[in-house]
Each structure stands twice: as C-alpha cells, then as structure tokens.
Short mmCIF file of C-alpha atoms in Angstrom, two decimals:
data_model
loop_
_atom_site.label_atom_id
_atom_site.label_comp_id
_atom_site.label_asym_id
_atom_site.label_seq_id
_atom_site.Cartn_x
_atom_site.Cartn_y
_atom_site.Cartn_z
CA MET A 1087 40.31 -39.66 19.56
CA SER A 1088 43.23 -39.69 17.11
CA SER A 1089 44.95 -36.50 16.06
CA MET A 1090 43.48 -36.92 12.57
CA HIS A 1091 39.93 -37.24 13.97
CA LEU A 1092 40.52 -34.20 16.18
CA LEU A 1093 41.68 -32.15 13.20
CA LEU A 1094 38.65 -33.15 11.12
CA ALA A 1095 36.29 -32.30 13.98
CA CYS A 1096 37.83 -28.84 14.36
CA ILE A 1097 37.53 -28.20 10.64
CA PHE A 1098 33.88 -29.31 10.68
CA PHE A 1099 32.81 -27.09 13.60
CA THR A 1100 34.77 -24.13 12.25
CA SER A 1101 33.08 -24.47 8.87
CA VAL A 1102 29.65 -24.67 10.50
CA LEU A 1103 30.29 -21.48 12.44
CA CYS A 1104 31.57 -19.71 9.34
CA ILE A 1105 28.52 -20.72 7.33
CA ARG A 1106 25.79 -20.05 9.89
CA GLN A 1107 26.90 -16.78 11.42
CA PRO A 1108 26.52 -14.56 8.32
CA ILE A 1109 23.07 -16.05 7.61
CA LEU A 1110 21.84 -15.18 11.09
CA SER A 1111 23.26 -11.69 10.79
CA VAL A 1112 21.68 -10.99 7.40
CA THR A 1113 18.30 -12.41 8.42
CA SER A 1114 18.23 -10.31 11.57
CA LYS A 1115 19.12 -7.18 9.63
CA ALA A 1116 16.70 -7.68 6.74
CA ASP A 1117 13.66 -8.90 8.64
CA PRO A 1118 13.08 -7.13 11.96
CA ILE A 1119 10.58 -8.86 14.19
CA TYR A 1120 7.66 -6.72 15.38
CA THR A 1121 5.89 -7.59 18.61
CA PRO A 1122 2.24 -6.83 19.47
CA HIS A 1123 3.10 -3.66 21.36
CA TRP A 1124 2.68 -0.12 20.07
CA SER A 1125 6.28 0.73 20.95
CA SER A 1126 7.41 -1.97 18.52
CA LEU A 1127 4.76 -1.45 15.83
CA ASP A 1128 5.20 2.33 15.77
CA ALA A 1129 8.95 1.89 15.23
CA ARG A 1130 8.32 0.39 11.79
CA PRO A 1131 9.25 2.94 9.10
CA LEU A 1132 6.45 3.99 6.77
CA PRO A 1133 7.17 2.45 3.34
CA SER A 1134 8.31 5.27 1.08
CA TRP A 1135 5.83 4.67 -1.74
CA TYR A 1136 3.00 6.23 0.25
CA ASP A 1137 4.65 9.60 0.83
CA GLU A 1138 5.75 9.73 -2.81
CA ALA A 1139 2.23 8.98 -4.11
CA LYS A 1140 0.33 11.94 -2.55
CA VAL A 1141 -3.02 11.22 -4.28
CA GLY A 1142 -5.37 8.24 -3.99
CA ILE A 1143 -8.94 7.31 -4.94
CA PHE A 1144 -11.42 5.95 -2.38
CA VAL A 1145 -14.39 3.80 -3.51
CA HIS A 1146 -17.47 3.18 -1.34
CA TRP A 1147 -19.63 0.46 -2.91
CA GLY A 1148 -22.02 -1.98 -1.30
CA VAL A 1149 -25.67 -2.88 -0.75
CA TYR A 1150 -26.28 0.73 0.34
CA SER A 1151 -25.67 1.65 -3.32
CA VAL A 1152 -29.10 0.16 -4.15
CA PRO A 1153 -31.36 2.51 -2.14
CA ALA A 1154 -28.67 5.17 -2.63
CA TYR A 1155 -30.52 7.69 -0.55
CA ALA A 1156 -29.82 10.09 2.28
CA CYS A 1157 -31.57 13.15 3.56
CA GLN A 1158 -29.96 16.30 2.22
CA ASP A 1159 -26.21 16.33 2.98
CA GLY A 1160 -26.54 12.96 4.73
CA LEU A 1161 -24.64 9.68 4.52
CA ALA A 1162 -26.17 7.25 2.02
CA GLU A 1163 -23.87 4.41 3.15
CA TRP A 1164 -25.46 4.64 6.62
CA TYR A 1165 -28.92 3.92 5.18
CA TRP A 1166 -29.51 0.72 7.17
CA TRP A 1167 -28.48 2.26 10.49
CA PHE A 1168 -30.65 5.35 9.95
CA LYS A 1169 -33.59 3.12 9.02
CA GLN A 1170 -33.23 0.76 11.98
CA GLN A 1171 -32.69 3.51 14.51
CA ASN A 1172 -35.20 5.89 12.91
CA TYR A 1173 -32.39 8.37 13.49
CA LEU A 1174 -33.67 10.72 10.81
CA GLY A 1175 -37.40 10.55 10.35
CA CYS A 1176 -37.17 11.73 6.74
CA GLN A 1177 -35.09 8.69 5.75
CA THR A 1178 -37.40 6.17 7.41
CA ALA A 1179 -40.41 7.88 5.87
CA TRP A 1180 -38.80 7.77 2.43
CA HIS A 1181 -38.06 4.05 2.78
CA ASN A 1182 -41.58 3.19 3.88
CA THR A 1183 -43.10 5.21 1.06
CA THR A 1184 -40.76 3.88 -1.63
CA TYR A 1185 -40.34 0.23 -0.64
CA GLY A 1186 -42.91 -0.36 2.10
CA PRO A 1187 -42.38 -0.88 5.85
CA ASP A 1188 -42.04 -4.66 5.43
CA PHE A 1189 -39.18 -4.35 2.93
CA SER A 1190 -36.00 -5.13 4.90
CA TYR A 1191 -32.52 -3.88 4.18
CA THR A 1192 -31.35 -7.40 3.34
CA ASP A 1193 -33.92 -7.45 0.52
CA PHE A 1194 -31.69 -4.95 -1.30
CA ALA A 1195 -28.85 -7.48 -1.67
CA PRO A 1196 -30.25 -9.37 -4.71
CA MET A 1197 -30.78 -5.96 -6.36
CA PHE A 1198 -27.07 -5.17 -6.11
CA LYS A 1199 -26.29 -6.57 -9.57
CA ALA A 1200 -23.26 -4.57 -10.74
CA GLN A 1201 -24.31 -5.53 -14.26
CA LEU A 1202 -22.59 -2.50 -15.87
CA PHE A 1203 -19.44 -2.78 -13.77
CA SER A 1204 -16.13 -2.79 -15.63
CA ALA A 1205 -13.10 -3.00 -13.36
CA ASP A 1206 -10.83 -2.07 -16.26
CA ARG A 1207 -12.85 1.04 -17.02
CA TRP A 1208 -12.71 2.12 -13.40
CA ALA A 1209 -8.98 1.49 -13.17
CA LYS A 1210 -8.27 3.45 -16.35
CA LEU A 1211 -10.23 6.39 -14.96
CA PHE A 1212 -8.30 6.23 -11.68
CA LYS A 1213 -5.04 6.19 -13.62
CA LYS A 1214 -6.24 9.12 -15.72
CA SER A 1215 -7.03 11.09 -12.55
CA GLY A 1216 -3.35 11.18 -11.61
CA ALA A 1217 -3.91 9.06 -8.50
CA LYS A 1218 -1.16 6.64 -7.50
CA TYR A 1219 -3.21 4.33 -5.25
CA VAL A 1220 -6.78 3.13 -4.82
CA VAL A 1221 -8.66 2.06 -1.66
CA PHE A 1222 -11.70 -0.19 -2.19
CA THR A 1223 -14.34 -1.17 0.38
CA THR A 1224 -14.16 -4.88 1.15
CA LYS A 1225 -16.68 -4.44 4.00
CA HIS A 1226 -18.49 -1.39 5.37
CA HIS A 1227 -20.41 -1.21 8.65
CA GLU A 1228 -23.38 -3.11 7.18
CA GLY A 1229 -21.22 -6.25 7.12
CA TRP A 1230 -21.67 -6.96 3.40
CA CYS A 1231 -18.43 -8.32 1.95
CA ASN A 1232 -17.27 -7.62 -1.60
CA PHE A 1233 -15.23 -10.83 -1.48
CA PRO A 1234 -16.03 -14.52 -0.77
CA SER A 1235 -16.06 -14.46 3.03
CA ALA A 1236 -16.98 -17.72 4.75
CA GLU A 1237 -17.89 -15.64 7.80
CA ALA A 1238 -20.55 -13.83 5.73
CA TRP A 1239 -21.58 -16.85 3.68
CA ASN A 1240 -24.91 -15.44 2.43
CA TRP A 1241 -24.00 -11.75 2.73
CA ASN A 1242 -21.22 -11.32 0.17
CA SER A 1243 -20.84 -10.47 -3.50
CA VAL A 1244 -20.02 -14.04 -4.58
CA THR A 1245 -23.02 -15.86 -3.08
CA ASN A 1246 -25.50 -12.99 -3.44
CA GLY A 1247 -26.09 -9.92 -5.62
CA PRO A 1248 -23.40 -9.64 -8.33
CA ARG A 1249 -22.15 -13.20 -7.71
CA LYS A 1250 -18.60 -12.06 -8.41
CA ASP A 1251 -15.48 -11.47 -6.36
CA LEU A 1252 -15.61 -7.71 -6.85
CA THR A 1253 -12.45 -7.21 -4.81
CA ARG A 1254 -10.44 -9.58 -6.99
CA LEU A 1255 -11.67 -7.87 -10.17
CA ILE A 1256 -10.77 -4.38 -9.00
CA VAL A 1257 -7.44 -5.46 -7.46
CA ASN A 1258 -6.32 -7.05 -10.73
CA ALA A 1259 -7.48 -4.12 -12.87
CA VAL A 1260 -5.88 -1.47 -10.65
CA ARG A 1261 -2.55 -3.29 -10.54
CA LYS A 1262 -2.63 -3.70 -14.31
CA GLN A 1263 -2.61 0.11 -14.49
CA GLY A 1264 0.50 0.24 -12.29
CA LEU A 1265 -1.29 1.68 -9.26
CA ARG A 1266 -0.99 0.63 -5.63
CA MET A 1267 -4.00 -1.20 -4.17
CA GLY A 1268 -5.53 -0.60 -0.75
CA LEU A 1269 -8.46 -2.31 0.97
CA TYR A 1270 -10.90 -0.66 3.39
CA HIS A 1271 -12.36 -2.93 6.07
CA SER A 1272 -14.77 -2.01 8.86
CA LEU A 1273 -13.87 -3.57 12.19
CA PHE A 1274 -17.40 -3.55 13.54
CA GLU A 1275 -20.77 -4.46 12.05
CA TRP A 1276 -23.78 -2.51 13.26
CA PHE A 1277 -26.16 -5.42 13.68
CA HIS A 1278 -24.06 -8.60 13.79
CA PRO A 1279 -25.42 -10.71 16.69
CA LEU A 1280 -21.96 -11.74 17.87
CA TYR A 1281 -20.78 -8.13 17.93
CA LEU A 1282 -23.91 -6.97 19.74
CA LYS A 1283 -23.40 -9.71 22.33
CA ASP A 1284 -19.77 -8.68 22.91
CA LYS A 1285 -20.95 -5.09 23.20
CA ALA A 1286 -23.61 -6.07 25.74
CA ASN A 1287 -20.83 -7.76 27.72
CA ASN A 1288 -18.98 -4.44 27.78
CA PHE A 1289 -16.43 -5.93 25.36
CA THR A 1290 -15.14 -8.38 27.97
CA THR A 1291 -15.80 -11.16 25.43
CA GLN A 1292 -14.30 -11.28 21.93
CA VAL A 1293 -16.39 -13.86 20.11
CA TYR A 1294 -17.08 -11.55 17.16
CA VAL A 1295 -13.40 -10.65 16.86
CA ASP A 1296 -12.23 -14.27 16.97
CA GLU A 1297 -14.90 -15.76 14.72
CA ILE A 1298 -15.61 -12.94 12.24
CA LEU A 1299 -13.20 -10.01 12.19
CA GLN A 1300 -9.79 -11.62 12.51
CA PRO A 1301 -10.47 -14.37 9.93
CA GLN A 1302 -11.65 -11.72 7.47
CA LEU A 1303 -8.64 -9.45 8.04
CA HIS A 1304 -6.26 -12.36 7.55
CA GLN A 1305 -8.13 -13.45 4.44
CA ILE A 1306 -7.92 -10.12 2.63
CA ALA A 1307 -4.25 -9.73 3.61
CA ASN A 1308 -3.39 -13.23 2.35
CA ASP A 1309 -5.61 -13.40 -0.73
CA TYR A 1310 -5.06 -9.92 -2.17
CA ALA A 1311 -1.70 -8.84 -0.66
CA PRO A 1312 -2.87 -5.22 -0.38
CA ASP A 1313 -0.41 -2.34 -0.28
CA LEU A 1314 -2.63 -0.61 2.29
CA ILE A 1315 -5.25 -1.69 4.82
CA TRP A 1316 -7.63 1.13 5.70
CA ALA A 1317 -9.34 0.23 8.99
CA ASP A 1318 -12.54 1.93 10.16
CA GLY A 1319 -15.50 1.30 12.46
CA ASP A 1320 -13.24 1.04 15.50
CA TRP A 1321 -14.60 3.76 17.74
CA GLU A 1322 -16.82 1.76 20.07
CA ALA A 1323 -14.02 -0.30 21.65
CA ASN A 1324 -10.31 -0.05 22.40
CA ASP A 1325 -7.60 -1.80 20.42
CA THR A 1326 -7.41 -4.63 22.97
CA TYR A 1327 -10.91 -5.80 22.06
CA TRP A 1328 -10.19 -5.74 18.31
CA LYS A 1329 -6.83 -7.51 18.82
CA SER A 1330 -5.36 -4.83 16.61
CA LYS A 1331 -1.79 -5.10 17.87
CA GLU A 1332 -1.76 -8.86 17.34
CA PHE A 1333 -3.03 -8.49 13.79
CA LEU A 1334 -0.56 -5.74 12.89
CA ALA A 1335 2.37 -7.74 14.29
CA TRP A 1336 1.31 -10.66 12.09
CA LEU A 1337 0.84 -8.32 9.11
CA TYR A 1338 4.32 -6.81 9.45
CA ASN A 1339 6.04 -10.14 10.14
CA GLU A 1340 4.25 -12.72 8.02
CA ALA A 1341 1.79 -11.28 5.48
CA PRO A 1342 2.58 -11.76 1.77
CA ASN A 1343 3.18 -8.01 1.29
CA LYS A 1344 4.73 -7.44 4.72
CA LYS A 1345 7.49 -5.09 3.54
CA GLU A 1346 5.30 -2.73 1.50
CA VAL A 1347 1.96 -2.78 3.32
CA ILE A 1348 0.80 0.37 5.10
CA VAL A 1349 -2.03 0.91 7.59
CA ASN A 1350 -3.86 3.92 8.97
CA ASP A 1351 -4.65 4.74 12.61
CA ARG A 1352 -8.25 3.52 13.08
CA TRP A 1353 -7.54 0.43 15.16
CA GLY A 1354 -9.35 1.31 18.38
CA ALA A 1355 -11.05 4.17 20.20
CA ASN A 1356 -7.75 4.86 21.99
CA VAL A 1357 -5.53 4.72 18.88
CA GLU A 1358 -6.49 7.49 16.43
CA SER A 1359 -3.67 9.99 15.80
CA LYS A 1360 -1.50 8.11 18.32
CA HIS A 1361 -0.55 4.78 16.75
CA GLY A 1362 -0.56 3.03 13.40
CA GLY A 1363 1.03 3.90 10.08
CA TYR A 1364 -0.33 7.35 9.23
CA TRP A 1365 -2.96 9.57 10.84
CA THR A 1366 -6.45 10.16 9.43
CA GLY A 1367 -8.10 12.15 12.21
CA ASP A 1368 -11.80 12.61 11.57
CA ASP A 1369 -13.23 12.27 8.09
CA ARG A 1370 -12.27 15.24 5.91
CA TRP A 1371 -9.53 16.17 8.40
CA ASP A 1372 -7.59 19.22 7.20
CA PRO A 1373 -5.16 20.56 9.84
CA ASN A 1374 -4.05 24.17 9.74
CA SER A 1375 -0.31 23.58 9.93
CA ILE A 1376 2.46 21.25 8.81
CA GLN A 1377 2.17 17.93 10.65
CA LYS A 1378 5.30 16.09 11.76
CA HIS A 1379 3.60 12.72 11.33
CA LYS A 1380 2.39 11.63 7.91
CA TRP A 1381 -1.39 12.06 7.56
CA GLU A 1382 -4.20 11.73 5.04
CA ASP A 1383 -7.24 13.83 4.22
CA CYS A 1384 -9.99 11.57 2.90
CA PHE A 1385 -12.75 13.64 1.35
CA THR A 1386 -15.71 13.07 -0.95
CA VAL A 1387 -16.41 14.57 -4.36
CA ASP A 1388 -20.04 14.54 -3.18
CA ALA A 1389 -19.42 16.70 -0.12
CA GLY A 1390 -22.23 15.04 1.84
CA SER A 1391 -22.00 11.29 1.26
CA TRP A 1392 -19.42 8.55 0.75
CA GLY A 1393 -21.83 6.11 -0.88
CA TYR A 1394 -23.78 7.13 -3.98
CA ASN A 1395 -26.68 9.41 -3.03
CA ARG A 1396 -29.47 9.90 -5.56
CA ASN A 1397 -30.73 12.80 -3.46
CA ALA A 1398 -27.58 14.88 -3.94
CA THR A 1399 -27.90 18.15 -5.84
CA PHE A 1400 -25.32 19.84 -8.05
CA SER A 1401 -24.29 22.10 -5.17
CA ASN A 1402 -23.24 19.02 -3.18
CA TYR A 1403 -20.39 18.27 -5.56
CA LEU A 1404 -17.00 19.88 -5.04
CA SER A 1405 -15.67 22.12 -7.78
CA ILE A 1406 -12.37 21.15 -9.37
CA HIS A 1407 -10.83 24.31 -7.90
CA THR A 1408 -11.80 23.19 -4.38
CA MET A 1409 -10.44 19.69 -5.02
CA ILE A 1410 -7.09 21.04 -6.24
CA ASP A 1411 -6.89 23.39 -3.25
CA LEU A 1412 -7.45 20.44 -0.89
CA VAL A 1413 -4.86 18.29 -2.66
CA VAL A 1414 -2.12 20.94 -2.82
CA GLY A 1415 -2.85 22.24 0.66
CA GLY A 1416 -2.66 18.74 2.06
CA VAL A 1417 0.69 18.05 0.41
CA ALA A 1418 2.03 21.39 1.68
CA LYS A 1419 1.20 20.23 5.23
CA ASN A 1420 2.78 16.75 4.85
CA GLY A 1421 -0.45 14.98 3.93
CA ASN A 1422 -1.92 12.81 1.21
CA SER A 1423 -5.39 13.16 -0.31
CA LEU A 1424 -7.77 10.20 -0.65
CA ILE A 1425 -10.62 11.30 -2.92
CA ASN A 1426 -13.87 9.35 -2.66
CA VAL A 1427 -16.40 8.41 -5.33
CA GLY A 1428 -19.55 6.34 -4.82
CA PRO A 1429 -20.53 4.17 -7.81
CA THR A 1430 -24.12 3.20 -8.58
CA ALA A 1431 -25.50 -0.26 -7.79
CA ASP A 1432 -25.10 -1.30 -11.42
CA GLY A 1433 -21.43 -0.35 -11.36
CA LEU A 1434 -21.26 3.05 -13.02
CA ILE A 1435 -19.19 6.01 -11.89
CA LEU A 1436 -21.36 9.06 -12.56
CA PRO A 1437 -20.27 11.52 -15.28
CA ILE A 1438 -19.80 14.30 -12.72
CA PHE A 1439 -17.35 12.10 -10.77
CA GLU A 1440 -15.63 11.17 -14.02
CA GLU A 1441 -15.38 14.81 -15.03
CA ARG A 1442 -13.84 15.87 -11.71
CA LEU A 1443 -11.29 13.04 -11.75
CA THR A 1444 -10.40 13.74 -15.38
CA GLN A 1445 -9.96 17.45 -14.63
CA LEU A 1446 -7.73 16.60 -11.69
CA GLY A 1447 -5.64 14.36 -13.93
CA GLU A 1448 -5.29 17.13 -16.50
CA TRP A 1449 -4.09 19.53 -13.82
CA LEU A 1450 -1.65 17.02 -12.33
CA GLY A 1451 -0.37 16.23 -15.81
CA VAL A 1452 0.95 19.80 -15.95
CA ASN A 1453 1.66 20.49 -12.29
CA GLY A 1454 2.50 17.05 -10.90
CA GLU A 1455 6.14 18.05 -10.45
CA ALA A 1456 4.97 20.33 -7.62
CA ILE A 1457 3.05 17.46 -5.98
CA TYR A 1458 4.51 13.96 -6.37
CA GLY A 1459 7.55 13.19 -4.26
CA THR A 1460 7.65 16.66 -2.71
CA ARG A 1461 8.09 17.67 0.92
CA PRO A 1462 6.70 20.55 2.98
CA TRP A 1463 8.68 23.78 3.01
CA VAL A 1464 9.37 25.94 6.08
CA GLU A 1465 5.80 27.29 5.95
CA PRO A 1466 2.85 25.73 4.10
CA LYS A 1467 1.33 28.82 2.55
CA ASP A 1468 1.53 32.48 1.67
CA VAL A 1469 -1.14 34.98 0.73
CA ASP A 1470 -0.85 37.23 -2.30
CA VAL A 1471 -2.46 40.36 -0.91
CA THR A 1472 -3.58 41.67 -4.27
CA PRO A 1473 -6.02 44.53 -3.57
CA GLY A 1474 -9.57 43.26 -3.39
CA LYS A 1475 -8.68 39.58 -3.65
CA ASN A 1476 -6.51 37.51 -1.31
CA ILE A 1477 -5.05 34.58 -3.25
CA THR A 1478 -3.77 31.52 -1.37
CA VAL A 1479 -0.36 30.23 -2.41
CA TRP A 1480 0.77 26.75 -1.27
CA TYR A 1481 4.46 25.85 -0.94
CA THR A 1482 6.10 22.48 -1.60
CA THR A 1483 9.73 21.60 -2.20
CA LYS A 1484 11.83 18.93 -3.90
CA LYS A 1485 15.62 18.77 -4.18
CA ASP A 1486 16.79 22.33 -4.95
CA ALA A 1487 13.42 23.63 -6.16
CA LEU A 1488 10.66 25.47 -4.32
CA TYR A 1489 7.15 25.35 -5.78
CA ALA A 1490 4.52 28.03 -5.19
CA THR A 1491 1.08 26.93 -6.37
CA VAL A 1492 -1.14 29.97 -6.86
CA MET A 1493 -4.85 29.29 -6.35
CA GLY A 1494 -6.08 32.30 -8.34
CA TRP A 1495 -5.00 34.61 -11.13
CA PRO A 1496 -3.81 38.10 -10.05
CA TYR A 1497 -5.72 40.94 -11.68
CA ASP A 1498 -2.50 42.69 -12.81
CA ASN A 1499 -0.66 39.46 -13.80
CA ILE A 1500 1.78 40.01 -10.92
CA VAL A 1501 2.06 37.33 -8.22
CA LYS A 1502 3.29 38.81 -4.96
CA LEU A 1503 5.01 36.47 -2.47
CA SER A 1504 6.24 37.52 0.97
CA LEU A 1505 8.31 34.49 2.05
CA PRO A 1506 10.86 33.47 -0.64
CA VAL A 1507 14.10 35.44 -0.88
CA PRO A 1508 16.42 35.10 -3.91
CA THR A 1509 19.98 33.89 -3.44
CA GLN A 1510 22.70 33.50 -6.06
CA PHE A 1511 21.53 32.83 -9.65
CA PRO A 1512 17.77 32.71 -9.00
CA GLU A 1513 15.39 31.48 -11.69
CA VAL A 1514 11.59 31.48 -11.93
CA GLN A 1515 9.57 29.16 -14.18
CA LEU A 1516 5.89 28.36 -14.66
CA LEU A 1517 5.14 24.66 -15.02
CA GLY A 1518 3.65 23.93 -18.44
CA TYR A 1519 5.01 27.19 -19.90
CA ASN A 1520 8.10 27.47 -22.08
CA GLY A 1521 10.55 30.04 -20.89
CA THR A 1522 11.31 31.83 -17.65
CA LEU A 1523 9.30 34.50 -15.88
CA GLY A 1524 10.47 37.99 -15.06
CA PHE A 1525 10.64 38.97 -11.40
CA ASN A 1526 11.99 41.54 -8.98
CA TYR A 1527 12.51 41.58 -5.25
CA ASN A 1528 12.05 44.52 -2.90
CA GLU A 1529 11.25 45.13 0.75
CA GLN A 1530 7.61 44.11 0.17
CA GLY A 1531 8.65 40.73 -1.21
CA LEU A 1532 8.97 38.85 -4.49
CA ASN A 1533 7.01 40.08 -7.51
CA ILE A 1534 6.60 37.60 -10.38
CA ARG A 1535 5.20 38.64 -13.75
CA MET A 1536 2.90 35.96 -15.13
CA PRO A 1537 2.09 35.50 -18.84
CA SER A 1538 -0.48 38.01 -20.03
CA VAL A 1539 -3.07 35.56 -21.44
CA PRO A 1540 -3.85 32.82 -18.86
CA SER A 1541 -6.44 31.16 -21.11
CA GLN A 1542 -3.63 30.12 -23.47
CA LEU A 1543 -1.66 28.30 -20.77
CA ALA A 1544 -1.53 24.52 -20.39
CA SER A 1545 -2.83 24.72 -16.83
CA GLN A 1546 -6.23 25.82 -15.56
CA TRP A 1547 -7.68 26.48 -12.10
CA ALA A 1548 -4.29 26.86 -10.34
CA TRP A 1549 -0.71 27.51 -11.44
CA SER A 1550 2.56 26.15 -10.05
CA ILE A 1551 5.62 28.39 -10.13
CA LYS A 1552 9.04 26.75 -9.82
CA LEU A 1553 11.60 28.80 -7.91
CA ILE A 1554 15.27 27.84 -8.13
CA GLY A 1555 17.83 29.61 -5.97
CA PHE A 1556 15.46 30.90 -3.27
CA LYS A 1557 15.40 30.55 0.51
CA HIS A 1558 12.95 31.39 3.28
CA LYS A 1559 13.25 34.98 4.46
CA SER A 1560 14.10 33.81 8.00
CA MET A 1561 17.21 31.92 6.86
#
C-alpha cells in the first residue's frame, strides 16, 4: 500500500469512529433498554405527568350496562358471573323473572346500542370535572371488547351492539379536550374456553394468553397509544402465566407511546403493591399514612357498583363533601384519585353523576392550586379540635407554600392548627378570597380567623388555606 493510500485509509477509519461514537452514546442515554425482569422494569421512572395530574375519571361500560342490575350494594358489572354461579340468589331470581331463564347473557349484546352516546359530551364533562386523565374499559371480565378485536370477532362493539369503535371515539374526544387517555383491560375472562382450559391445567399451559390476551394488549397499545394501561383481572394466576413482564418490556421499549405510558400493579397474583408503575391495592384503597410509592385510590360515585346499577338508591351515591375528602386526603398521602362513573346502555351519564363531577370541577377551579402538582408534607393531616366538632385538615405542599384544606367550617370562624409554626415573614391566604387572613400563634398552635360569611365565598364544601413562611413544629 502506498503512503497516499495509507493516509486516506487512516482518515476514513478516523472519520467513521468520530461519526459513530456520539450516535451510540446518545442512543444509549436517551433510550434505556428494559428487560423482562422486575428489577429492570421497576427501575423505570414514573413519567411525571401522572403525579402532577392527581385526578382522573374511570368509566365502566359494557354489555353489563344493559341489565344494569345488582342486589343492593352489589356489583352490576359482575352480572353474568353472579347469574352463572347463582352466587346471589336474588340476582338470579331477578333475571329469571325479568328476562326468563332461557334468556342468556349474550342475548344482551344486541341491546347494547349506545344510541345516545356522545363522546364529545362525555369528554367535555370530564374536562369540566377538573380531571386530568380518563381511563376507559376496553374489556371487562365478561370478555366484551369496546374495540374491533379479531380475538373477540362476534363479541365486540364493532361487529355487535353499537357497531362502533367506542374506544376510538372516546380516545379522540378526550384528547381533543387536552386530557391524558388511559385504557382498562381485564387479563382474564370468566368463561372463555381457552382460559378455563388453562386454568384446569393449573396454568401450566398459556393458550389463552398467547392467542387472546397478548394480541389484544398489543393491539390497544399500538392502535390507541394510551398514556396509561390499567390492568385488572389478574388475581387467579401469577405474572408468569400472563407473560406480564414480557409485555411490559415490549411496552417500555417499542410501543408508540413508550416514553409517556404508565401502568398500574395488577399484573399477577404475586405482583400487587410490589411491582409495576404505581400501586392500587384493593378497590377503594385508602391507606392511613403517606406512602413512599405512588399509589391510586379508585372509587365509585355509586358507592356499591362500578357499572351502572338501576337498583341503586340515593343513599348509594357519595356526597360531594365525601368525594372532596377522598381526593384531598389521597393527595396528602402521595396518591391520585380515579373516580368512576357507570354510563347507561344507551350512552348517557346520569344527572347525579354529572352533578357530582361538575361540583368537583367547581371546587377544583377554586382550590386546584392546593391539589395539582403538589407533594405530601411532613404529616398528611391535622385535626381542628373545635369543641363539639373535630374537623379534618389535610396538608399538601408546593414550592414554598403549605396548603391546609379544612373539611368543615369552624363554629367561631377560627381554624386551629397544631402542626405549622410561623417563621420569618409569615402570610396566610384563603384560596378564592381576596386579601390575607389574620392569625396568631401561641403554645396551643396556630389560630386563623376565617371570613365571617362563608356563604359568600367562592368555595363550598371545603376550604384551602395557603400558608407562606411556615414550617413543621418538629423542625
């Protein structure tokens, strides 16, 4: 080789090294590779949008919305299971009397018309509620799919019932309102023959998982690019059977929304509150203390049922005060709230659901500063020991401000707090009220004078006090 050829070769290889090395470095830094092991999957940081959001809306809607019935305080979305198992005699008796013993659950599917459904109307209500994300049922335990699933070719909303891709309609409408979109998907199906066969084999076979579940999970992740996948129906088998780790590794590495997508912890009987994105515990989980790991309290406006229940009475529905207490208390303990409504089979959200969500939105419109983007304080709550009436006070914090949300009005207009101690240049404000509040501090604690006419304030049901220049008494 001539000296000229040698020089050119050196220049070529040097240039290749200079070009390729930075690309490899940047790619490795920007796109970590997750393996199908919990040690790897659990190392993935939770995308920040979820902790900032605090409040979401849950929607349970399916064929169970047609019979829409449960025994008092029961689960209407479990209608088919209760009927088949004769678990509650009252429900089976009601079905036989109303529809006849020969009327099967699958006969309800053509009656699920959704003829009054307006995705835009729903999405506007969810936006109005102050929620920042929505979770919609793509498939509950009955196996009915609200999307065009080839694995449920005659048991989905496109080929039967509404004959529409309900998931696509709600995803588009919710995103048009600027909200994050989550999809609920049940891992198991009560009566699917392939699942029952795997179960009979003590879950040593995975035919249902390979032929039904995994194709469906990949489809909803690819087709709708959800910001959240809310798994459920996992409790009969461990994560190995469901191939949960393999799916999550694919989701984090390759899915269209891989950088923003979040999951919960219901990926196997051995997984809950141990692995996954955030913890859910049992339904309506409300721990007593601040949790180190991010968690979510999913609860129903109808305290008994997730799906619409025609048999519910007024006393079943949560008051707006209770809902606000759950939301603020959850945030004070490092949680989010996912608030469920069950629409009717024709696609309506009942006026009582609409009223509660609208009231919540009105309250958050005034007090949202004490909720969105906040963090837990040193302790989650205080108690104003006003004689004759203990009033719960929830604490949240953001930047240099401490927020004390008072869940009742003190009889003497004085809020008494035992934990905050003023430092230099303290200031006390009431969100939604112009001006500062008078206060004094003594050995019993902090005494804050509230405005004398609460009915004239912008906020109802609960009041958020902003404290600037205060610390915890132990500091």
